[in-house]
PDB file of C-alpha atoms in Angstrom:
ATOM      1  CA  MET A   1       1.828  -7.319  -0.898  1.00  0.00           C
ATOM      2  CA  PHE A   2       4.694  -7.765  -3.722  1.00  0.00           C
ATOM      3  CA  PHE A   3       4.391  -8.751  -6.916  1.00  0.00           C
ATOM      4  CA  LEU A   4       6.003  -9.347 -11.022  1.00  0.00           C
ATOM      5  CA  THR A   5       3.587  -7.320 -13.669  1.00  0.00           C
ATOM      6  CA  THR A   6       4.860  -7.372 -17.333  1.00  0.00           C
ATOM      7  CA  ILE A   7       4.912  -4.557 -18.744  1.00  0.00           C
ATOM      8  CA  ALA A   8       5.187  -3.747 -22.620  1.00  0.00           C
ATOM      9  CA  ASP A   9       6.415  -0.436 -23.440  1.00  0.00           C
ATOM     10  CA  THR A  10       8.226   1.961 -26.333  1.00  0.00           C
ATOM     11  CA  LEU A  11      11.128   3.329 -24.989  1.00  0.00           C
ATOM     12  CA  ARG A  12      13.431   6.186 -26.736  1.00  0.00           C
ATOM     13  CA  ILE A  13      17.126   6.071 -26.895  1.00  0.00           C
ATOM     14  CA  THR A  14      19.287   8.994 -27.862  1.00  0.00           C
ATOM     15  CA  PRO A  15      22.323   8.991 -29.816  1.00  0.00           C
ATOM     16  CA  GLY A  16      24.273   9.477 -26.453  1.00  0.00           C
ATOM     17  CA  ASP A  17      23.547   6.343 -25.633  1.00  0.00           C
ATOM     18  CA  PHE A  18      24.119   4.588 -28.538  1.00  0.00           C
ATOM     19  CA  GLY A  19      27.614   3.513 -27.471  1.00  0.00           C
ATOM     20  CA  THR A  20      26.571   1.561 -24.573  1.00  0.00           C
ATOM     21  CA  GLY A  21      24.588  -0.765 -25.828  1.00  0.00           C
ATOM     22  CA  ASP A  22      20.901  -1.885 -26.474  1.00  0.00           C
ATOM     23  CA  THR A  23      20.579  -3.765 -23.258  1.00  0.00           C
ATOM     24  CA  THR A  24      22.285  -1.300 -21.066  1.00  0.00           C
ATOM     25  CA  SER A  25      20.573   2.098 -22.806  1.00  0.00           C
ATOM     26  CA  ILE A  26      17.209   0.242 -22.574  1.00  0.00           C
ATOM     27  CA  ILE A  27      17.624  -0.844 -18.576  1.00  0.00           C
ATOM     28  CA  ALA A  28      18.831   2.450 -17.791  1.00  0.00           C
ATOM     29  CA  ALA A  29      15.763   4.056 -19.382  1.00  0.00           C
ATOM     30  CA  ILE A  30      13.656   1.328 -17.670  1.00  0.00           C
ATOM     31  CA  ASN A  31      15.012   2.448 -14.365  1.00  0.00           C
ATOM     32  CA  ALA A  32      14.618   6.003 -15.081  1.00  0.00           C
ATOM     33  CA  THR A  33      11.206   5.913 -15.465  1.00  0.00           C
ATOM     34  CA  TYR A  34       9.609   2.910 -13.643  1.00  0.00           C
ATOM     35  CA  PRO A  35      10.567   2.936 -10.219  1.00  0.00           C
ATOM     36  CA  GLU A  36       8.229   4.181  -7.686  1.00  0.00           C
ATOM     37  CA  LYS A  37       5.489   4.799 -10.505  1.00  0.00           C
ATOM     38  CA  VAL A  38       2.065   4.263  -9.731  1.00  0.00           C
ATOM     39  CA  ILE A  39       0.250   2.290 -12.770  1.00  0.00           C
ATOM     40  CA  MET A  40      -3.514   2.802 -12.132  1.00  0.00           C
ATOM     41  CA  ASP A  41      -5.219  -0.531 -10.743  1.00  0.00           C
ATOM     42  CA  VAL A  42      -1.747  -2.388 -11.281  1.00  0.00           C
ATOM     43  CA  GLY A  43       0.279  -0.240  -8.022  1.00  0.00           C
ATOM     44  CA  LEU A  44       3.602   0.987  -6.652  1.00  0.00           C
ATOM     45  CA  CYS A  45       6.808  -0.520  -9.011  1.00  0.00           C
ATOM     46  CA  ILE A  46       9.174  -1.194  -7.182  1.00  0.00           C
ATOM     47  CA  ALA A  47      12.452  -1.666  -9.378  1.00  0.00           C
ATOM     48  CA  LEU A  48      12.987  -3.525 -12.957  1.00  0.00           C
ATOM     49  CA  TYR A  49      13.162  -7.526 -12.466  1.00  0.00           C
ATOM     50  CA  ASP A  50      13.949  -8.759 -15.872  1.00  0.00           C
ATOM     51  CA  VAL A  51      13.816  -7.662 -19.519  1.00  0.00           C
ATOM     52  CA  ILE A  52      12.164 -10.702 -21.484  1.00  0.00           C
ATOM     53  CA  ARG A  53      12.196  -9.011 -24.663  1.00  0.00           C
ATOM     54  CA  VAL A  54      13.763  -6.235 -27.205  1.00  0.00           C
ATOM     55  CA  GLY A  55      12.442  -5.269 -30.480  1.00  0.00           C
ATOM     56  CA  SER A  56      14.448  -4.198 -33.447  1.00  0.00           C
ATOM     57  CA  SER A  57      14.870  -0.822 -33.604  1.00  0.00           C
ATOM     58  CA  LEU A  58      12.662   2.487 -35.286  1.00  0.00           C
ATOM     59  CA  ILE A  59      13.969   5.604 -36.057  1.00  0.00           C
ATOM     60  CA  HIS A  60      11.302   8.156 -36.813  1.00  0.00           C
ATOM     61  CA  PRO A  61      11.863  11.308 -39.354  1.00  0.00           C
ATOM     62  CA  ALA A  62      12.964  14.800 -37.515  1.00  0.00           C
ATOM     63  CA  ASP A  63      14.065  11.903 -34.362  1.00  0.00           C
ATOM     64  CA  GLY A  64      17.764  10.824 -33.375  1.00  0.00           C
ATOM     65  CA  GLY A  65      16.844   8.743 -31.233  1.00  0.00           C
ATOM     66  CA  ALA A  66      16.371   5.034 -31.395  1.00  0.00           C
ATOM     67  CA  HIS A  67      12.670   3.535 -30.581  1.00  0.00           C
ATOM     68  CA  PHE A  68      12.394   0.059 -29.196  1.00  0.00           C
ATOM     69  CA  GLU A  69       9.457  -1.978 -28.137  1.00  0.00           C
ATOM     70  CA  VAL A  70      10.465  -3.929 -24.870  1.00  0.00           C
ATOM     71  CA  VAL A  71       8.607  -6.525 -22.407  1.00  0.00           C
ATOM     72  CA  PHE A  72       9.972  -6.305 -19.435  1.00  0.00           C
ATOM     73  CA  ARG A  73       8.692  -7.269 -15.062  1.00  0.00           C
ATOM     74  CA  VAL A  74       9.223  -5.072 -12.807  1.00  0.00           C
ATOM     75  CA  VAL A  75       8.070  -5.529  -8.828  1.00  0.00           C
ATOM     76  CA  VAL A  76       5.003  -4.611  -7.768  1.00  0.00           C
ATOM     77  CA  PHE A  77       3.727  -3.096  -4.530  1.00  0.00           C
ATOM     78  CA  LYS A  78      -0.121  -3.884  -4.008  1.00  0.00           C
ATOM     79  CA  PRO A  79      -1.335  -4.912  -0.868  1.00  0.00           C
ATOM     80  CA  PHE A  80      -4.358  -7.545  -0.956  1.00  0.00           C
ATOM     81  CA  ILE A  81      -7.454  -6.746   0.532  1.00  0.00           C
ATOM     82  CA  GLY A  82      -7.623  -8.090   4.368  1.00  0.00           C
ATOM     83  CA  GLU A  83      -3.600  -8.292   4.284  1.00  0.00           C
ATOM     84  CA  VAL A  84      -2.229  -7.500   7.572  1.00  0.00           C
ATOM     85  CA  ILE A  85       0.713  -5.339   7.269  1.00  0.00           C
ATOM     86  CA  THR A  86       3.515  -3.241  10.258  1.00  0.00           C
ATOM     87  CA  GLY A  87       4.080   0.294   9.348  1.00  0.00           C
ATOM     88  CA  GLU A  88       5.444   3.162  11.626  1.00  0.00           C
ATOM     89  CA  VAL A  89       2.381   6.222  12.739  1.00  0.00           C
ATOM     90  CA  SER A  90       3.848   9.359  10.954  1.00  0.00           C
ATOM     91  CA  ASN A  91       1.059  11.535  12.133  1.00  0.00           C
ATOM     92  CA  CYS A  92      -2.119  11.256  14.525  1.00  0.00           C
ATOM     93  CA  THR A  93      -4.968  13.544  14.165  1.00  0.00           C
ATOM     94  CA  LYS A  94      -8.923  14.245  14.910  1.00  0.00           C
ATOM     95  CA  GLU A  95      -9.235  12.394  11.253  1.00  0.00           C
ATOM     96  CA  GLY A  96      -7.279   9.559  11.865  1.00  0.00           C
ATOM     97  CA  ILE A  97      -3.977   7.668  11.547  1.00  0.00           C
ATOM     98  CA  ASP A  98      -1.521   8.102   9.011  1.00  0.00           C
ATOM     99  CA  VAL A  99       0.757   5.480   8.018  1.00  0.00           C
ATOM    100  CA  THR A 100       4.564   5.247   6.561  1.00  0.00           C
ATOM    101  CA  LEU A 101       6.335   1.939   5.011  1.00  0.00           C
ATOM    102  CA  ASN A 102       8.919   4.048   4.376  1.00  0.00           C
ATOM    103  CA  PHE A 103       9.121   3.484   0.599  1.00  0.00           C
ATOM    104  CA  PHE A 104       5.314   3.672   0.453  1.00  0.00           C
ATOM    105  CA  THR A 105       3.512   7.042   2.941  1.00  0.00           C
ATOM    106  CA  LYS A 106       0.441   7.104   1.608  1.00  0.00           C
ATOM    107  CA  ILE A 107      -1.584   4.995   4.064  1.00  0.00           C
ATOM    108  CA  LYS A 108      -4.591   6.561   6.047  1.00  0.00           C
ATOM    109  CA  ILE A 109      -6.948   4.945   8.882  1.00  0.00           C
ATOM    110  CA  PRO A 110      -9.520   6.817   9.416  1.00  0.00           C
ATOM    111  CA  TYR A 111     -11.251   7.832  12.646  1.00  0.00           C
ATOM    112  CA  TYR A 112     -14.602   4.898  12.114  1.00  0.00           C
ATOM    113  CA  ASN A 113     -12.362   2.467  11.409  1.00  0.00           C
ATOM    114  CA  ILE A 114     -10.217   2.753  15.068  1.00  0.00           C
ATOM    115  CA  PHE A 115     -11.188   0.394  18.140  1.00  0.00           C
ATOM    116  CA  ASP A 116     -14.128   1.295  19.576  1.00  0.00           C
ATOM    117  CA  PRO A 117     -14.952   2.199  22.499  1.00  0.00           C
ATOM    118  CA  ASN A 118     -11.950   5.851  21.683  1.00  0.00           C
ATOM    119  CA  HIS A 119     -10.985   9.087  22.271  1.00  0.00           C
ATOM    120  CA  PHE A 120      -8.567  11.466  20.264  1.00  0.00           C
ATOM    121  CA  VAL A 121      -6.013  13.084  23.118  1.00  0.00           C
ATOM    122  CA  GLU A 122      -5.254  16.489  20.857  1.00  0.00           C
ATOM    123  CA  GLY A 123      -1.611  17.491  21.704  1.00  0.00           C
ATOM    124  CA  LYS A 124       0.710  19.927  19.818  1.00  0.00           C
ATOM    125  CA  ARG A 125      -0.097  21.788  16.487  1.00  0.00           C
ATOM    126  CA  GLY A 126      -2.791  19.394  15.930  1.00  0.00           C
ATOM    127  CA  GLU A 127      -1.090  16.176  16.892  1.00  0.00           C
ATOM    128  CA  GLY A 128      -1.956  14.236  19.588  1.00  0.00           C
ATOM    129  CA  LYS A 129      -2.806  10.686  20.216  1.00  0.00           C
ATOM    130  CA  TRP A 130      -5.903   7.669  19.843  1.00  0.00           C
ATOM    131  CA  VAL A 131      -6.883   5.854  22.858  1.00  0.00           C
ATOM    132  CA  TRP A 132      -8.845   2.722  22.947  1.00  0.00           C
ATOM    133  CA  ASP A 133     -11.043   2.383  25.927  1.00  0.00           C
ATOM    134  CA  ASP A 134     -10.468  -1.317  26.629  1.00  0.00           C
ATOM    135  CA  HIS A 135     -11.189  -1.192  30.198  1.00  0.00           C
ATOM    136  CA  GLU A 136     -14.912   0.582  29.595  1.00  0.00           C
ATOM    137  CA  ASN A 137     -15.712  -2.992  28.142  1.00  0.00           C
ATOM    138  CA  ASP A 138     -14.420  -4.122  31.673  1.00  0.00           C
ATOM    139  CA  VAL A 139     -16.207  -2.455  33.195  1.00  0.00           C
ATOM    140  CA  GLU A 140     -19.408  -2.877  31.645  1.00  0.00           C
ATOM    141  CA  ASP A 141     -18.893  -6.688  32.153  1.00  0.00           C
ATOM    142  CA  ASN A 142     -18.348  -5.642  35.834  1.00  0.00           C
ATOM    143  CA  ALA A 143     -14.516  -6.999  35.878  1.00  0.00           C
ATOM    144  CA  ASP A 144     -12.184  -5.659  38.594  1.00  0.00           C
ATOM    145  CA  VAL A 145     -10.000  -3.151  36.098  1.00  0.00           C
ATOM    146  CA  PRO A 146      -6.653  -2.150  38.514  1.00  0.00           C
ATOM    147  CA  ASP A 147      -5.969   1.506  39.176  1.00  0.00           C
ATOM    148  CA  ASP A 148      -2.614   1.468  36.802  1.00  0.00           C
ATOM    149  CA  THR A 149      -4.717   0.132  33.750  1.00  0.00           C
ATOM    150  CA  GLU A 150      -2.361   0.957  30.970  1.00  0.00           C
ATOM    151  CA  GLU A 151      -3.268   2.720  28.486  1.00  0.00           C
ATOM    152  CA  LEU A 152      -3.647   1.427  25.041  1.00  0.00           C
ATOM    153  CA  ALA A 153      -2.538   4.441  22.859  1.00  0.00           C
ATOM    154  CA  ILE A 154      -1.497   5.514  18.953  1.00  0.00           C
ATOM    155  CA  GLU A 155       0.497   7.974  18.367  1.00  0.00           C
ATOM    156  CA  LYS A 156       3.164   9.099  16.100  1.00  0.00           C
ATOM    157  CA  GLY A 157       6.712   6.849  15.656  1.00  0.00           C
ATOM    158  CA  ASP A 158       4.142   3.877  17.058  1.00  0.00           C
ATOM    159  CA  LEU A 159       4.561   0.648  15.170  1.00  0.00           C
ATOM    160  CA  ILE A 160       1.350  -1.120  14.120  1.00  0.00           C
ATOM    161  CA  SER A 161      -0.490  -3.855  12.624  1.00  0.00           C
ATOM    162  CA  PHE A 162      -3.233  -2.926  10.162  1.00  0.00           C
ATOM    163  CA  ALA A 163      -5.454  -4.690   7.825  1.00  0.00           C
ATOM    164  CA  VAL A 164      -5.868  -3.797   4.436  1.00  0.00           C
ATOM    165  CA  ASP A 165      -9.648  -2.013   4.423  1.00  0.00           C
ATOM    166  CA  SER A 166      -9.362  -0.527   0.425  1.00  0.00           C
ATOM    167  CA  VAL A 167      -7.156   0.214  -2.126  1.00  0.00           C
ATOM    168  CA  HIS A 168      -8.267   3.600  -4.238  1.00  0.00           C
ATOM    169  CA  PHE A 169      -6.538   4.886  -7.715  1.00  0.00           C
ATOM    170  CA  THR A 170      -6.411   8.234  -8.976  1.00  0.00           C
ATOM    171  CA  GLY A 171      -5.246   9.548 -12.129  1.00  0.00           C
ATOM    172  CA  LYS A 172      -5.583  11.978 -14.450  1.00  0.00           C
ATOM    173  CA  ASN A 173      -6.351  11.480 -18.565  1.00  0.00           C
ATOM    174  CA  TYR A 174      -5.182  14.021 -20.694  1.00  0.00           C
ATOM    175  CA  SER A 175      -7.095  14.274 -24.476  1.00  0.00           C
ATOM    176  CA  VAL A 176      -8.148  16.379 -27.204  1.00  0.00           C
ATOM    177  CA  LYS A 177     -11.198  17.325 -25.122  1.00  0.00           C
ATOM    178  CA  GLY A 178      -9.758  18.482 -21.712  1.00  0.00           C
ATOM    179  CA  VAL A 179      -8.509  16.874 -18.593  1.00  0.00           C
ATOM    180  CA  HIS A 180     -10.493  13.707 -16.853  1.00  0.00           C
ATOM    181  CA  THR A 181      -9.951  12.208 -13.602  1.00  0.00           C
ATOM    182  CA  LEU A 182      -9.423   8.504 -13.109  1.00  0.00           C
ATOM    183  CA  GLU A 183     -10.883   6.550 -10.782  1.00  0.00           C
ATOM    184  CA  SER A 184     -10.551   3.141  -8.573  1.00  0.00           C
ATOM    185  CA  THR A 185     -11.285   1.318  -5.933  1.00  0.00           C
ATOM    186  CA  SER A 186     -11.121  -2.029  -4.479  1.00  0.00           C
ATOM    187  CA  ASP A 187     -12.509  -3.042  -1.276  1.00  0.00           C
ATOM    188  CA  ALA A 188     -14.359  -5.997   0.015  1.00  0.00           C
ATOM    189  CA  LYS A 189     -17.857  -4.221   0.619  1.00  0.00           C
ATOM    190  CA  VAL A 190     -18.103  -2.945  -2.880  1.00  0.00           C
ATOM    191  CA  GLY A 191     -17.682  -5.595  -5.613  1.00  0.00           C
ATOM    192  CA  GLY A 192     -13.862  -5.763  -4.627  1.00  0.00           C
ATOM    193  CA  VAL A 193     -12.082  -9.071  -5.154  1.00  0.00           C
ATOM    194  CA  VAL A 194      -9.990 -10.366  -2.148  1.00  0.00           C
ATOM    195  CA  GLY A 195      -7.248 -11.931  -3.152  1.00  0.00           C
ATOM    196  CA  ARG A 196      -5.045 -10.812  -6.622  1.00  0.00           C
ATOM    197  CA  LYS A 197      -3.697 -12.524  -9.484  1.00  0.00           C
ATOM    198  CA  ARG A 198       0.497 -13.390  -8.771  1.00  0.00           C
ATOM    199  CA  SER A 199       1.205 -12.071 -12.302  1.00  0.00           C
ATOM    200  CA  GLN A 200      -0.442  -8.894 -14.286  1.00  0.00           C
ATOM    201  CA  SER A 201       0.358  -7.693 -17.326  1.00  0.00           C
ATOM    202  CA  PHE A 202      -0.572  -4.223 -19.385  1.00  0.00           C
ATOM    203  CA  ASP A 203       1.649  -2.353 -22.842  1.00  0.00           C
ATOM    204  CA  LYS A 204       1.498   1.051 -22.156  1.00  0.00           C
ATOM    205  CA  GLY A 205       1.601   1.820 -25.868  1.00  0.00           C
ATOM    206  CA  LYS A 206      -1.285   0.676 -26.927  1.00  0.00           C
ATOM    207  CA  SER A 207      -4.373  -1.795 -26.115  1.00  0.00           C
ATOM    208  CA  TRP A 208      -4.125  -5.154 -25.448  1.00  0.00           C
ATOM    209  CA  GLU A 209      -4.927  -8.039 -23.953  1.00  0.00           C
ATOM    210  CA  GLU A 210      -2.892 -10.935 -21.499  1.00  0.00           C
ATOM    211  CA  GLY A 211      -4.610 -13.180 -18.931  1.00  0.00           C
ATOM    212  CA  ASN A 212      -7.602 -11.006 -18.484  1.00  0.00           C
ATOM    213  CA  ILE A 213      -6.666  -7.670 -18.200  1.00  0.00           C
ATOM    214  CA  THR A 214      -6.781  -5.457 -21.091  1.00  0.00           C
ATOM    215  CA  THR A 215      -5.495  -1.312 -20.300  1.00  0.00           C
ATOM    216  CA  ASP A 216      -4.694   1.623 -22.250  1.00  0.00           C
ATOM    217  CA  GLN A 217      -2.302   3.760 -20.574  1.00  0.00           C
ATOM    218  CA  SER A 218      -0.624   5.772 -23.058  1.00  0.00           C
ATOM    219  CA  SER A 219      -2.967   8.834 -22.527  1.00  0.00           C
ATOM    220  CA  THR A 220      -2.338   8.935 -18.526  1.00  0.00           C
ATOM    221  CA  SER A 221       0.559  11.140 -17.093  1.00  0.00           C
ATOM    222  CA  THR A 222       0.305  10.963 -13.610  1.00  0.00           C
ATOM    223  CA  CYS A 223      -1.627   8.611 -10.970  1.00  0.00           C
ATOM    224  CA  GLU A 224      -1.787   8.064  -7.266  1.00  0.00           C
ATOM    225  CA  MET A 225      -2.294   5.006  -5.258  1.00  0.00           C
ATOM    226  CA  GLN A 226      -3.724   5.346  -1.291  1.00  0.00           C
ATOM    227  CA  ILE A 227      -4.376   2.025   1.171  1.00  0.00           C
ATOM    228  CA  ILE A 228      -7.261   2.561   3.426  1.00  0.00           C
ATOM    229  CA  GLY A 229      -6.386   0.418   6.789  1.00  0.00           C
ATOM    230  CA  SER A 230      -7.953  -0.524   9.113  1.00  0.00           C
ATOM    231  CA  VAL A 231      -7.235  -2.189  13.248  1.00  0.00           C
ATOM    232  CA  LYS A 232     -11.223  -2.802  14.378  1.00  0.00           C
ATOM    233  CA  SER A 233      -9.756  -6.194  14.972  1.00  0.00           C
ATOM    234  CA  ASP A 234      -8.110  -8.850  17.794  1.00  0.00           C
ATOM    235  CA  GLY A 235      -4.214  -8.680  16.511  1.00  0.00           C
ATOM    236  CA  LEU A 236      -4.375  -5.153  15.368  1.00  0.00           C
ATOM    237  CA  GLY A 237      -3.064  -1.857  17.117  1.00  0.00           C
ATOM    238  CA  LYS A 238       0.148  -1.988  18.859  1.00  0.00           C
ATOM    239  CA  PRO A 239       1.638  -5.377  18.850  1.00  0.00           C
ATOM    240  CA  GLU A 240       2.228  -5.920  22.971  1.00  0.00           C
ATOM    241  CA  TRP A 241      -1.777  -5.070  23.563  1.00  0.00           C
ATOM    242  CA  TRP A 242      -1.596  -8.820  22.361  1.00  0.00           C
ATOM    243  CA  GLU A 243       1.696 -10.777  23.952  1.00  0.00           C
ATOM    244  CA  PRO A 244       0.500 -12.595  26.699  1.00  0.00           C
ATOM    245  CA  ASP A 245       1.658 -11.470  30.459  1.00  0.00           C
ATOM    246  CA  GLU A 246       3.254 -13.245  32.864  1.00  0.00           C
ATOM    247  CA  GLU A 247       0.525 -14.642  34.561  1.00  0.00           C
ATOM    248  CA  GLU A 248      -1.071 -15.824  31.485  1.00  0.00           C
ATOM    249  CA  GLU A 249       1.734 -17.590  30.158  1.00  0.00           C
ATOM    250  CA  GLU A 250       2.058 -19.271  33.845  1.00  0.00           C
ATOM    251  CA  GLU A 251      -1.261 -20.966  33.382  1.00  0.00           C
ATOM    252  CA  GLU A 252      -0.469 -22.124  30.214  1.00  0.00           C
ATOM    253  CA  GLU A 253       2.751 -24.062  31.351  1.00  0.00           C
ATOM    254  CA  ASN A 254       0.910 -25.626  34.463  1.00  0.00           C
ATOM    255  CA  MET A 255      -2.223 -26.698  32.072  1.00  0.00           C
ATOM    256  CA  ASP A 256       0.663 -28.021  29.640  1.00  0.00           C
ATOM    257  CA  GLU A 257       2.260 -29.765  33.079  1.00  0.00           C
ATOM    258  CA  THR A 258      -0.709 -31.430  34.348  1.00  0.00           C
TER     259      THR A 258
END
């Protein structure tokens, strides 16, 4: 879920910050740029981890600022495909379930990735809840269904566990030819790789290669990341659904005693 990424970038330090020291000014410049920034195919930058190398400063004509070539590492959030995460439901609509991790909110569980059979109960302002009709399977199996069967519902404010189905990136590339949209998706169905490297690197100022990654981010101004989740497998959904009841615990204790 969290890993380190090495970044090489050229940072500008304004003349007003010269007196604070190069390291302090560079750390401040990194913290002003990278936390909460999404990098295409890499993930969401969370925080600066350390500064590896600071090059010599350059002052360009008609620019009083000092430009440093800096190599540093940041903590990045990008879950791998199939990873199970627990988050809070922020909204339920007919289209699916929205989930938040507080520091990251663009998580969507589409209606087709919810336990089947199910139905949606609409409430006020289009919000509602998704109900898993698990008792219907018991009816098909001719099992006795108690009248007080608890409704298996997911609604706003619930904590749920979901599996990562895909991670989707969209960005805008500005050039002399206009604005171009960049898209990238990692999933287990369309050539995606299950798993990821623990360390990734890219150079924001130029294309360079370290490990197996070559990236040029210089003309990309904005990027967004969206996670598509699923609650269609055992153990997913609300954690209390999968807790053993008292009868099951007693049976296990009796089996252990015998």
